[in-house]
Structure formats: structure tokens, C-alpha cells
GROMACS .gro file of C-alpha atoms in nm:
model
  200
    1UNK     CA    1  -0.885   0.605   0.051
    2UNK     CA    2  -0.869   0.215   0.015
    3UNK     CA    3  -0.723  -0.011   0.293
    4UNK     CA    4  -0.388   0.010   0.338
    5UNK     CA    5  -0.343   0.179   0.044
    6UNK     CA    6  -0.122   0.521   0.086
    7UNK     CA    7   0.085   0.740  -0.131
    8UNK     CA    8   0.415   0.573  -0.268
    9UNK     CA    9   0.653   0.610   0.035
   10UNK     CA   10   0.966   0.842  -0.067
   11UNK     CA   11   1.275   0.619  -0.241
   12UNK     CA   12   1.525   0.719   0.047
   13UNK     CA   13   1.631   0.465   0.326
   14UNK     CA   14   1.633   0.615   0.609
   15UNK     CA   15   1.828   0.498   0.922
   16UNK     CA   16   1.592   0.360   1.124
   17UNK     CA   17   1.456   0.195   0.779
   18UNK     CA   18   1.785  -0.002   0.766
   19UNK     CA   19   1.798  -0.114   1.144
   20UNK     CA   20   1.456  -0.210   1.140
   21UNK     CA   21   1.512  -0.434   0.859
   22UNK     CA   22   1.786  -0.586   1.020
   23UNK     CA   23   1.655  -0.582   1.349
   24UNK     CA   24   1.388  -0.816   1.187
   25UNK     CA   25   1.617  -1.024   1.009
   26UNK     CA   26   1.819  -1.124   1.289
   27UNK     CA   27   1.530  -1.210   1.526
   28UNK     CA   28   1.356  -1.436   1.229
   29UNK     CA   29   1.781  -1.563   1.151
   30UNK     CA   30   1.701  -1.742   1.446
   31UNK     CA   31   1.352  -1.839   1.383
   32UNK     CA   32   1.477  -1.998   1.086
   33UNK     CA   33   1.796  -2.193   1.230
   34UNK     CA   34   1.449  -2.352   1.506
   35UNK     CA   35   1.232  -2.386   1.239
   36UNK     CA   36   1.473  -2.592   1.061
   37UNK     CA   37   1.456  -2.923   1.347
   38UNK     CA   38   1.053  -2.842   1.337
   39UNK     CA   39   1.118  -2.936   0.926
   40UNK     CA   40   1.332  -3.234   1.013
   41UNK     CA   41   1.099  -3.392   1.296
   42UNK     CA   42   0.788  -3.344   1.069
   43UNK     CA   43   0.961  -3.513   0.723
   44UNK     CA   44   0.881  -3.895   0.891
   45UNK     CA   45   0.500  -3.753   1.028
   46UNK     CA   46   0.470  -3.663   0.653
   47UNK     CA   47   0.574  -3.970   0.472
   48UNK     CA   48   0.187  -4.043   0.378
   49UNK     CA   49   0.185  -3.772   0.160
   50UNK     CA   50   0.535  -3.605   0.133
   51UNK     CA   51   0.441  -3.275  -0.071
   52UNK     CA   52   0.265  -3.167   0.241
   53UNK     CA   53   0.603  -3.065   0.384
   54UNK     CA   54   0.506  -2.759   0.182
   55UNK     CA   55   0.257  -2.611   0.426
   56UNK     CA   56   0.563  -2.580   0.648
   57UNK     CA   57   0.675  -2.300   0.445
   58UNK     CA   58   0.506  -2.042   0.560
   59UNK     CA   59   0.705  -1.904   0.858
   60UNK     CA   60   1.014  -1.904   0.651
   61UNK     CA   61   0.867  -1.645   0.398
   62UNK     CA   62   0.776  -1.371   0.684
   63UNK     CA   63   1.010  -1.150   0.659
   64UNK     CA   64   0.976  -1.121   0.294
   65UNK     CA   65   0.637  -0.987   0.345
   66UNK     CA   66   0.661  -0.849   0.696
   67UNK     CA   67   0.945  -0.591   0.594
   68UNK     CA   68   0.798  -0.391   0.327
   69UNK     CA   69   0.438  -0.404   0.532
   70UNK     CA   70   0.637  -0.194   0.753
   71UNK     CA   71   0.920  -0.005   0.586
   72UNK     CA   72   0.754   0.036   0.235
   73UNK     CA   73   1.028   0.065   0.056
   74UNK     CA   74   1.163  -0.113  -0.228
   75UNK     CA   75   1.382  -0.402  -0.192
   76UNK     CA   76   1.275  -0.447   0.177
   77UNK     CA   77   1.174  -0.788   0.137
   78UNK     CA   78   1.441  -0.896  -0.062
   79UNK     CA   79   1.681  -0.757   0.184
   80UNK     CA   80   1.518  -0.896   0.494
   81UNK     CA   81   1.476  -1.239   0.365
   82UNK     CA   82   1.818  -1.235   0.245
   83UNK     CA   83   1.960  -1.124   0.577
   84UNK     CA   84   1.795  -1.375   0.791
   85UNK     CA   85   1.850  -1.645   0.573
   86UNK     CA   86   2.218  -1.548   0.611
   87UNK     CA   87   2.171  -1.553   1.016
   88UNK     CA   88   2.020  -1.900   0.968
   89UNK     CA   89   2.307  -1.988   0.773
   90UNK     CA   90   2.571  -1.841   1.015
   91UNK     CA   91   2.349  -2.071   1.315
   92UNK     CA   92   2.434  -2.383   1.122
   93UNK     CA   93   2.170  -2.442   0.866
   94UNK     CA   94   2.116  -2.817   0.723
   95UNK     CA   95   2.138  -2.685   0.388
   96UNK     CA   96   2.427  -2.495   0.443
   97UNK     CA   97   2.552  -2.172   0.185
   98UNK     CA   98   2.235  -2.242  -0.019
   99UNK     CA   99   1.960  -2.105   0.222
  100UNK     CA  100   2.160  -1.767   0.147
  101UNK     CA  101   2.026  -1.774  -0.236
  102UNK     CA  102   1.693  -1.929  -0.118
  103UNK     CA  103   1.674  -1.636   0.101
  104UNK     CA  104   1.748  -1.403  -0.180
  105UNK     CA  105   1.518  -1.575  -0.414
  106UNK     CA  106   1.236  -1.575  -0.136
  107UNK     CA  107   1.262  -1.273  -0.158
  108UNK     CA  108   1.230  -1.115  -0.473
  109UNK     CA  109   0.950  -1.361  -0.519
  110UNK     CA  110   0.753  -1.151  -0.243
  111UNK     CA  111   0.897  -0.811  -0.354
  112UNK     CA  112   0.690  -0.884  -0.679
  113UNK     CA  113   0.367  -0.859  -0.536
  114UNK     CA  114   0.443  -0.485  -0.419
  115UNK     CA  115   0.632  -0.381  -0.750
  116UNK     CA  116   0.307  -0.498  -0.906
  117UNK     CA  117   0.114  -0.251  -0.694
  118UNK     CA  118   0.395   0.009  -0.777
  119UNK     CA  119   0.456   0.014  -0.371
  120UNK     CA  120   0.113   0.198  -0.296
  121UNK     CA  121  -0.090  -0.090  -0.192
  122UNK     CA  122  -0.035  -0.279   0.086
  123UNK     CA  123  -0.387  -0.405   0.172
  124UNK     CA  124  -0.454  -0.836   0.236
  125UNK     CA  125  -0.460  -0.925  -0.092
  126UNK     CA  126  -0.093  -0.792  -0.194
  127UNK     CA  127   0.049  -0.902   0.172
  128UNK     CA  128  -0.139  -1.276   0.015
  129UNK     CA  129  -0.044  -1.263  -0.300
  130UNK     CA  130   0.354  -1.163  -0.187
  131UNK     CA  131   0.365  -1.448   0.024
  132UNK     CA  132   0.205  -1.680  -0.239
  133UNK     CA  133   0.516  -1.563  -0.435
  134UNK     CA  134   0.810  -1.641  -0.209
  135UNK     CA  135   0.626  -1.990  -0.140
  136UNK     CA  136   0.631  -2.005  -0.544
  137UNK     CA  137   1.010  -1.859  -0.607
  138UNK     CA  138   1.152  -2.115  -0.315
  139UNK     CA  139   1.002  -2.390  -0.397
  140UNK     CA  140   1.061  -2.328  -0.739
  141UNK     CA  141   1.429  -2.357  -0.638
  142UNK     CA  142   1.348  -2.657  -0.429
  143UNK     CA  143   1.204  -2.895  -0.707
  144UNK     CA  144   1.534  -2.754  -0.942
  145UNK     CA  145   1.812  -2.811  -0.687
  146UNK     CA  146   1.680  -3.082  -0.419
  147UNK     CA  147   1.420  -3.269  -0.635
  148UNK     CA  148   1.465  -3.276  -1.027
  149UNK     CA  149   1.393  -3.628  -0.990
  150UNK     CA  150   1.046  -3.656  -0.792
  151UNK     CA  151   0.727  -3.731  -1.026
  152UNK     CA  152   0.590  -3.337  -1.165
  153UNK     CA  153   0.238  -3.457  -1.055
  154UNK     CA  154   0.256  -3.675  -0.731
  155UNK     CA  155   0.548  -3.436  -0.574
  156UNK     CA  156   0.675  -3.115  -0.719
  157UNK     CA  157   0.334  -2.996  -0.823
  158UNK     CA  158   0.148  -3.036  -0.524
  159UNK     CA  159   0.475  -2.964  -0.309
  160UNK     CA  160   0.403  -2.586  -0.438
  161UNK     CA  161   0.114  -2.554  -0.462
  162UNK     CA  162   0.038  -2.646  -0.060
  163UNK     CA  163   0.357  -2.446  -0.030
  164UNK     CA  164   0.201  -2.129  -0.183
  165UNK     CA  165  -0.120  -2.169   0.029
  166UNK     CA  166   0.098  -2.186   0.333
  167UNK     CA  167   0.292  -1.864   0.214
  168UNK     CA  168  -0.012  -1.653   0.142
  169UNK     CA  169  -0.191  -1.754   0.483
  170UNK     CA  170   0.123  -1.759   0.750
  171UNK     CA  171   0.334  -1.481   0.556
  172UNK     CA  172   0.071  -1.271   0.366
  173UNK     CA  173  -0.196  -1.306   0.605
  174UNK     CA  174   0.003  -1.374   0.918
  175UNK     CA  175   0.238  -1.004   0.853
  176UNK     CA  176  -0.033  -0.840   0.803
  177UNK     CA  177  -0.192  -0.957   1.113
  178UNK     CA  178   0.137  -0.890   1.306
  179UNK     CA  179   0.138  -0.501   1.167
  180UNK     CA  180  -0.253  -0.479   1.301
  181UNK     CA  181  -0.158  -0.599   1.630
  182UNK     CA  182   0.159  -0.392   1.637
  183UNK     CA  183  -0.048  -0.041   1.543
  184UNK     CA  184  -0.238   0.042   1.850
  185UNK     CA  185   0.129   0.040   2.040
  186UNK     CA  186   0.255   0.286   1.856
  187UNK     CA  187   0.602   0.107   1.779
  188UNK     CA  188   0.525   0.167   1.409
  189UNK     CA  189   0.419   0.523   1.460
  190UNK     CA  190   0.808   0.633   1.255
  191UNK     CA  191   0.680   0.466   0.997
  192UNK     CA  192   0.456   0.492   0.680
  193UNK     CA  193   0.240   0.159   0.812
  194UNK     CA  194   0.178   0.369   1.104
  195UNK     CA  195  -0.046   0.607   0.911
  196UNK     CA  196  -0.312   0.337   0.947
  197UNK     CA  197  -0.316   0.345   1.315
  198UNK     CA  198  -0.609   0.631   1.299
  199UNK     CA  199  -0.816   0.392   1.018
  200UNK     CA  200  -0.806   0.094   1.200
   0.00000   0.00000   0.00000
């Protein structure tokens, strides 16, 4: 059988499905609300080449990928995302009621990546490729909400694309590193990513 690649998980939440998922999205709520002052500090380090900001990104897509890695079910991502967002925004975000519906939009951007693989496959590429989608989705909403007016080629272009590197190497390939490490302890052992333990 192919990496990571298992038998569609069964459509039921389960409990400790739910808690998990929110147990995630409160502890990266507050990842977030930090990460925020991290964005902040770097925006005058950046002012050579602005669009860079984008490689920030990354961290703030995790969940998006991190929660169906683990849960496989559909609508993790989206769910996580959204709720952690919503923590951020409870914390005292900068951007206030709108990092909710970035958080939602994060995450249906990574949710596509595992619809496209029907929710069997959860090998590197997918776990890339989702967070190359959040990055895409958010910053999507970015260039339509915070910067309709910067130049398409010297700002909103590049802004996404380093964006979607950053989301495809910190969230895709970062969550899936995180569920590798996590295997061996046998937290995820409840849990359809825990099949792997034995392959890896």
C-alpha cells in the first residue's frame, strides 16, 4: 500500500475527533495571537522587498493541514483553522473579526487538497499541496481586502506566490513532519494516522 495512503476513514465524528480538533485549535489560537507581533516586527525588516512578508505565512496555515493529517475526516481543516483563528481573534488580533473568515477561508483552501484525493491519501505531496492551498485561498483574500491597490506584478503576485511556498513547506511539510515525530509515542495510536506507526 502507498505512503500514507489508507482506506477512506468512516464519515462519523467521533468524540475524541471533535476534542482533538479543538484541542489543536486552541493551542495554535494562541500561536496565532504571538505570531501576529512576529508579522508586525518583520513588516520594517521587509521593506526591501515587501511581498516577502509572504513566507511568514506558513505557521498560520498548520492547523489546516495538521487536523485532517490526524483526524481524517472531512471538514477537519476547515474546522480547525476556523477555530483558532477565532481564539486569535478572541486574544486581540490586529485585524480584528476578519481573521475569523481568513480562518475559514484558510481553510477550505487546505481541505481541497484532501477532497481531491477523496480523503484516502495523505502522503507529502497532498499534506504540500494542502498547504500550498490555504497560502493561495488567504492570500487570495489578502490582495482583495488589504491590497486591491498594490501593483499585480511587483506585490500581489509575488506576495502569493512566496506565500504558497511558505504554506506547502511549514504547513504541508512541517504537519506532516509533526505526525512522524508524534507516531512512535503512541499519542495518535486512537486514530486512523496511527495506522502508520508499524510502516514507518
Amino acid at each position: 500500500m502507498p505512503d500514507s495512503t489508507l482506506p477512506a476513514a468512516p464519515g462519523r465524528w467521533r468524540t475524541v475527533d471533535i476534542l482533538t480538533c479543538a484541542v489543536l485549535a486552541v493551542a495554535f489560537g494562541v500561536v496565532f495571537w504571538a505570531w501576529n507581533f512576529v508579522w508586525a516586527g518583520m513588516e520594517p525588516v521587509l521593506k526591501f522587498l515587501p511581498p516577502l512578508a509572504g513566507v511568514l505565512y506558513g505557521l498560520w496555515l498548520i492547523p489546516a493541514v495538521l487536523a485532517p493529517l490526524i483526524v481524517r475526516r472531512a471538514g477537519a481543516g476547515v474546522l480547525t483553522e476556523a477555530l483558532a483563528a477565532t481564539v486569535s481573534a478572541l486574544l486581540g488580533s490586529f485585524w480584528g473579526v476578519f481573521v475569523v473568515y481568513q480562518g475559514l477561508i484558510q481553510g477550505l483552501g487546505g481541505e481541497l487538497a484532501f477532497a481531491a484525493g477523496r480523503y484516502r491519501r495523505y502522503d507529502t505531496a497532498i499534506a504540500a499541496a494542502s498547504g500550498a492551498l490555504a497560502a493561495l485561498f488567504a492570500t487570495l483574500f489578502d490582495v482583495f481586502v488589504y491590497y486591491p491597490n498594490y501593483d499585480l506584478w511587483t506585490y500581489q503576485v509575488p506576495y502569493v506566490a512566496f506565500a504558497m511556498v511558505s504554506g506547502a513547506l511549514v504547513a504541508g511539510l512541517g504537519s506532516k513532519a509533526l505526525v512522524k515525530a508524534m507516531l512512535p509515542t503512541g499519542v495518535l495510536d486512537r486514530f486512523p494516522a496511527g495506522r502508520e506507526r508499524a510502516r514507518i
